[in-house]
Coordinates of C-alpha atoms and ligand atoms in Angstrom, one line a residue:
M29 CA 21.7 6.7 7.1
E30 CA 21.1 3.6 9.5
L31 CA 17.8 2.7 10.2
N32 CA 18.2 0.5 13.1
M33 CA 15.7 -2.2 11.6
R34 CA 17.9 -5.3 11.0
G35 CA 16.0 -8.3 12.4
Q36 CA 12.6 -6.5 12.6
V37 CA 9.5 -8.5 10.9
A38 CA 7.4 -6.6 8.7
L39 CA 4.1 -7.7 6.9
V40 CA 3.4 -6.2 3.5
T41 CA 0.2 -6.8 1.4
G42 CA -0.2 -6.8 -2.1
A43 CA 3.8 -7.4 -2.4
S44 CA 4.1 -9.6 -5.5
K45 CA 4.3 -6.7 -7.8
G46 CA 4.4 -2.5 -8.2
I47 CA 4.4 -0.4 -4.7
G48 CA 4.2 -3.3 -2.3
K49 CA 7.2 -5.3 -3.9
A50 CA 9.4 -2.4 -3.9
I51 CA 8.7 -1.6 -0.3
A52 CA 9.5 -5.4 0.6
E53 CA 12.8 -5.0 -1.5
G54 CA 13.2 -1.7 0.7
L55 CA 13.1 -3.1 3.9
A56 CA 14.4 -6.4 2.9
A57 CA 17.9 -4.5 2.4
E58 CA 17.7 -3.0 5.7
G59 CA 17.5 -6.4 7.0
V60 CA 13.9 -6.8 7.9
N61 CA 12.3 -10.3 8.1
L62 CA 9.4 -10.3 5.9
A63 CA 5.6 -12.1 5.5
L64 CA 4.5 -11.0 2.0
C65 CA 1.0 -11.3 0.8
A66 CA -0.8 -11.7 -2.6
R67 CA -3.5 -13.9 -4.1
G68 CA -1.2 -15.4 -6.9
A69 CA 1.2 -17.9 -5.1
D70 CA 3.7 -18.4 -8.2
L71 CA 4.8 -14.6 -8.5
L72 CA 4.8 -14.2 -4.8
E73 CA 6.8 -17.2 -4.1
A74 CA 9.5 -16.1 -6.8
V75 CA 9.7 -12.9 -5.3
A76 CA 10.2 -14.3 -1.6
Q77 CA 13.2 -16.4 -2.9
D78 CA 14.6 -13.6 -4.7
L79 CA 14.5 -11.5 -1.5
Q80 CA 15.6 -14.1 0.8
Q81 CA 18.9 -14.9 -1.5
R82 CA 19.8 -11.3 -2.1
H83 CA 19.4 -10.0 1.5
D84 CA 19.8 -13.0 3.5
V85 CA 16.6 -12.2 5.5
R86 CA 13.8 -14.6 6.2
V87 CA 10.5 -14.4 3.9
L88 CA 7.4 -16.2 4.5
P89 CA 5.1 -15.8 1.2
V90 CA 1.3 -15.9 1.9
S91 CA -1.1 -16.5 -0.7
A92 CA -4.7 -15.0 0.6
D93 CA -7.7 -13.0 -0.6
L94 CA -7.6 -10.1 1.7
S95 CA -10.8 -8.8 0.5
S96 CA -12.5 -11.5 2.8
L97 CA -12.2 -11.7 6.6
D98 CA -11.2 -15.2 6.3
G99 CA -8.3 -14.3 4.3
V100 CA -7.1 -11.5 6.6
C101 CA -7.4 -13.8 9.4
S102 CA -5.4 -16.6 7.7
L103 CA -2.6 -14.1 6.6
V104 CA -2.2 -12.9 10.3
Q105 CA -2.2 -16.4 12.0
Q106 CA 0.4 -18.0 9.3
T107 CA 2.5 -14.7 9.9
V108 CA 2.3 -15.0 13.8
S109 CA 3.2 -18.5 14.0
H110 CA 6.0 -18.4 11.7
F111 CA 7.7 -15.4 13.2
S112 CA 6.0 -15.3 16.5
T113 CA 6.0 -11.4 16.4
L114 CA 5.5 -8.6 14.2
D115 CA 7.0 -4.9 14.1
I116 CA 5.5 -3.5 11.1
L117 CA 2.4 -3.6 9.1
V118 CA 2.3 -2.1 5.5
N119 CA -1.3 -2.1 4.3
N120 CA -0.7 -2.1 0.3
A121 CA -3.0 -4.4 -1.3
G122 CA -5.8 -2.5 -3.2
A123 CA -7.2 -2.2 -7.0
I124 CA -10.3 0.1 -7.0
R125 CA -11.7 0.3 -10.6
A126 CA -12.6 3.6 -12.4
G127 CA -16.2 4.6 -12.9
S128 CA -18.8 7.5 -12.4
L129 CA -21.6 6.8 -9.7
F130 CA -23.9 5.9 -12.5
T131 CA -21.7 3.7 -14.2
K132 CA -20.1 1.5 -11.6
P133 CA -22.3 -1.5 -10.2
D134 CA -23.0 -1.9 -6.5
E135 CA -20.9 -5.2 -6.8
D136 CA -18.1 -3.3 -8.0
W137 CA -18.1 -1.1 -4.9
Q138 CA -18.4 -3.8 -2.7
T139 CA -15.5 -6.1 -4.1
D140 CA -13.3 -2.9 -4.5
W141 CA -14.0 -1.5 -0.8
S142 CA -13.8 -5.2 0.4
L143 CA -10.2 -5.2 -0.2
K144 CA -8.8 -1.3 0.1
V145 CA -11.2 -0.2 3.0
F146 CA -12.2 -3.5 4.8
G147 CA -9.0 -5.4 3.9
Y148 CA -6.8 -2.3 5.7
L149 CA -9.0 -2.1 8.5
R150 CA -9.5 -5.7 9.6
L151 CA -5.6 -6.3 9.1
I152 CA -5.1 -3.3 11.5
R153 CA -7.7 -4.4 13.9
E154 CA -6.0 -7.9 13.9
I155 CA -2.5 -6.6 14.5
F156 CA -3.1 -4.0 16.9
P157 CA -3.2 -6.2 20.0
L158 CA -0.3 -7.9 19.1
M159 CA 1.6 -4.7 18.6
Q160 CA 0.3 -3.2 21.8
A161 CA 1.3 -6.6 23.7
K162 CA 5.0 -6.1 22.6
G163 CA 5.0 -2.4 23.5
G164 CA 4.6 -0.8 20.0
G165 CA 4.7 -1.1 16.2
R166 CA 4.4 0.7 13.1
I167 CA 1.5 0.8 10.4
V168 CA 1.8 2.3 7.4
N169 CA -1.3 2.8 4.9
I170 CA -0.6 3.0 1.1
I171 CA -3.7 5.3 0.0
G172 CA -3.5 7.5 -2.9
T173 CA -4.0 11.3 -3.8
A174 CA -7.6 10.9 -5.0
G175 CA -8.7 11.1 -1.5
R176 CA -7.7 14.7 -1.4
Q177 CA -8.4 15.6 -4.9
P178 CA -11.8 14.1 -5.9
T179 CA -12.7 13.6 -9.4
A180 CA -16.3 11.9 -10.8
G181 CA -14.9 9.3 -12.8
Y182 CA -12.9 8.0 -9.8
I183 CA -15.4 8.3 -7.1
A184 CA -15.3 4.8 -5.3
G185 CA -11.5 5.5 -5.4
G186 CA -11.7 8.8 -3.9
G187 CA -14.1 7.9 -1.3
A188 CA -12.2 4.8 0.0
N189 CA -8.9 6.9 0.1
A190 CA -10.7 9.8 2.0
A191 CA -12.1 7.3 4.3
L192 CA -8.6 5.7 4.9
M193 CA -7.1 8.9 5.5
N194 CA -9.5 9.8 8.2
M195 CA -9.2 6.5 9.6
T196 CA -5.1 6.8 9.6
K197 CA -5.7 9.9 11.9
A198 CA -8.1 8.4 14.1
L199 CA -6.1 5.1 14.8
A200 CA -2.9 7.1 15.2
E201 CA -4.7 8.7 18.2
E202 CA -5.6 5.1 19.4
G203 CA -2.1 3.7 18.7
G204 CA -0.2 6.5 20.5
P205 CA -0.3 5.7 24.1
H206 CA 0.8 2.2 23.1
G207 CA 3.7 3.0 21.3
I208 CA 2.0 2.0 17.6
L209 CA 2.5 4.8 15.1
V210 CA 0.2 4.9 12.3
N211 CA 1.0 6.9 9.1
A212 CA -0.1 7.0 5.4
I213 CA 1.4 7.7 2.0
N214 CA -0.5 9.2 -0.9
P215 CA 1.1 7.9 -4.0
G216 CA 0.2 10.0 -7.2
P217 CA 0.7 8.3 -10.7
I218 CA 3.2 5.7 -9.9
R219 CA 4.7 3.4 -12.8
T220 CA 3.3 -0.2 -12.0
E221 CA 1.2 -2.7 -13.7
R222 CA -1.7 -1.1 -12.2
W223 CA -0.7 2.4 -13.9
D224 CA -0.1 1.0 -17.3
T225 CA -3.5 -0.5 -17.2
I226 CA -5.0 2.6 -16.8
M227 CA -3.2 4.4 -19.1
D228 CA -3.8 1.9 -22.0
T229 CA -7.5 2.1 -21.2
V230 CA -7.5 6.2 -21.2
A231 CA -5.4 6.1 -24.6
A232 CA -8.0 3.7 -26.2
Q233 CA -10.9 5.5 -24.9
R234 CA -9.2 8.9 -26.4
G235 CA -8.2 7.1 -29.5
Q236 CA -4.4 8.2 -28.6
S237 CA -1.0 6.9 -28.5
R238 CA 0.2 5.4 -25.2
Q239 CA 2.5 8.1 -25.3
E240 CA 0.5 11.0 -26.2
T241 CA -1.8 10.0 -23.0
E242 CA 0.8 9.8 -20.7
A243 CA 2.4 13.1 -21.4
A244 CA -1.1 14.9 -21.4
W245 CA -1.9 13.3 -18.2
M246 CA 1.3 14.4 -16.7
Q247 CA 1.1 18.0 -18.0
G248 CA -0.1 19.4 -14.3
Y249 CA 2.3 17.8 -12.4
P250 CA 5.5 19.7 -11.8
L251 CA 7.8 17.1 -12.2
Q252 CA 5.9 15.8 -15.4
R253 CA 6.5 12.1 -15.2
P254 CA 5.1 9.2 -13.2
G255 CA 6.6 8.0 -10.0
E256 CA 8.7 4.8 -10.0
P257 CA 7.6 2.4 -7.0
A258 CA 11.1 2.7 -5.2
E259 CA 10.2 6.3 -4.8
V260 CA 7.3 5.4 -2.5
A261 CA 9.2 2.5 -1.2
S262 CA 11.8 4.9 0.3
L263 CA 9.4 7.0 2.2
A264 CA 7.5 3.9 3.5
V265 CA 10.6 2.2 4.8
F266 CA 11.8 5.2 6.7
L267 CA 8.0 5.7 8.3
A268 CA 8.5 1.9 9.3
S269 CA 11.9 2.3 11.0
P270 CA 12.6 3.4 14.5
L271 CA 13.7 6.8 13.2
A272 CA 10.4 7.8 12.5
S273 CA 9.7 8.2 16.1
Y274 CA 7.8 11.3 16.6
M275 CA 5.3 11.1 13.5
T276 CA 2.2 9.6 13.7
G277 CA -1.1 10.3 11.9
T278 CA 1.0 12.0 8.8
I279 CA -0.4 11.5 5.2
T280 CA 2.4 12.4 3.1
P281 CA 2.2 12.6 -0.7
V282 CA 4.4 11.2 -3.3
D283 CA 3.1 12.7 -6.2
G284 CA 5.6 14.8 -8.2
G285 CA 3.9 17.7 -6.6
G286 CA 0.6 16.9 -8.4
V287 CA -1.8 17.7 -5.4
R288 CA -1.8 21.7 -4.7
C289 CA -3.5 22.0 -1.3
I290 CA -1.6 23.2 1.7
Ligands
NAP22 N1 0.3 2.6 -9.1 C1 -0.4 4.1 -8.6 O1 -0.3 4.9 -9.3 C2 -0.9 4.1 -7.5 C3 -1.6 5.4 -7.3 C4 -2.2 6.0 -5.7 C5 -2.6 4.8 -5.0 N2 -2.0 3.5 -5.5 C6 -2.2 2.6 -4.4 O2 -1.3 1.7 -4.1 C7 -1.5 0.3 -3.8 C8 -0.6 -0.8 -4.8 O3 -0.6 -0.5 -5.9 P1 0.0 -1.1 -7.5 O4 -0.1 0.0 -8.4 O5 1.4 -1.3 -6.7 O6 -0.7 -2.3 -7.6 P2 -0.3 -3.7 -8.5 O7 0.7 -3.0 -9.4 O8 -1.7 -3.8 -9.2 O9 -0.2 -4.5 -7.5 C9 -1.3 -4.9 -6.4 C10 -0.8 -6.1 -5.6 O10 -1.8 -6.4 -4.6 C11 -2.1 -7.9 -4.8 N3 -3.4 -7.9 -4.7 C12 -4.4 -7.3 -5.5 N4 -5.8 -8.2 -5.1 C13 -5.4 -8.2 -3.9 C14 -6.4 -9.2 -2.8 N5 -7.4 -9.1 -3.2 N6 -5.9 -9.7 -1.9 C15 -4.6 -9.8 -1.8 N7 -3.6 -9.1 -2.6 C16 -4.2 -8.4 -3.7 C17 -1.8 -8.2 -6.0 O11 -1.3 -9.6 -6.5 P3 -2.6 -10.7 -6.7 O12 -3.1 -10.0 -8.0 O13 -1.8 -11.6 -7.3 O14 -3.3 -10.8 -5.7 C18 -0.3 -7.2 -6.4 O15 0.8 -7.6 -5.7 C19 -2.9 0.4 -4.4 O16 -3.6 0.3 -2.9 C20 -3.4 1.5 -5.0 O17 -4.5 1.9 -4.6 C21 -1.3 2.9 -6.5

């Protein structure tokens, strides 16, 4: 399928690893120029060089901490001064830690929501007027199934995800008249560094092997395995493309069938 994206410019956050890296790869393969963000400069630089060489696209690595307003503004400023335009925003950088209401201290909530909730909203707020001025754009928010499937042990993640799903739909209403289409993907368990850390922690808590823990975790999933980052990326690339021209405010799970609501 020809996605007609060659020459466009996308900003992908959390692009040095996992799902963000796979989305950057998918967009680069379609000929999309990229601004990539993460905090760690070395890994990000290596990803940028690799994509630039293999796909013949322009790639700008920007090291910034997106949990602060300064980090968000600096990223947008560097992206716009480098490319002079922006067609696509993929909000992906997030790392909410597990814990119940009674074990997770206020500082953890604040730090985690500063990135996943405020980071996403601030980036959209900065980029929306640019897209509006150029007559449209695509925003893809990578959220997570915990927003639809609450658990006590991941209350901060579930709450943040529910808020972001709500805001995705609200911003779709705001963007529609300007040609700005806002959609979301809810990944289920996806095999990334983040997933590995979660599995190792749970395995240690349960006194099980990593393999036993993963097998038990996946039992309720029709596909009975964690997903791969590329399986999220293929949908993200489609949603960012001109072909997804009559989709906005959607929230699509990529979760191996794990979430059972209609
Ligand atoms: N993996 C899953 O099973 C899963 C499931 C549901 C939802 N999700 C969501 O999908 C998104 C990506 O998850 P992932 O598993 O791919 O994560 P990951 O492998 O841990 O990668 C996270 C990326 O975000 C960057 N990052 C972290 N903190 C940052 C900050 N303060 N400012 C800028 N960049 C930052 C990291 O680089 P640096 O550390 O160098 O900054 C890295 O590039 C997250 O929003 C996550 O909640 C993942």
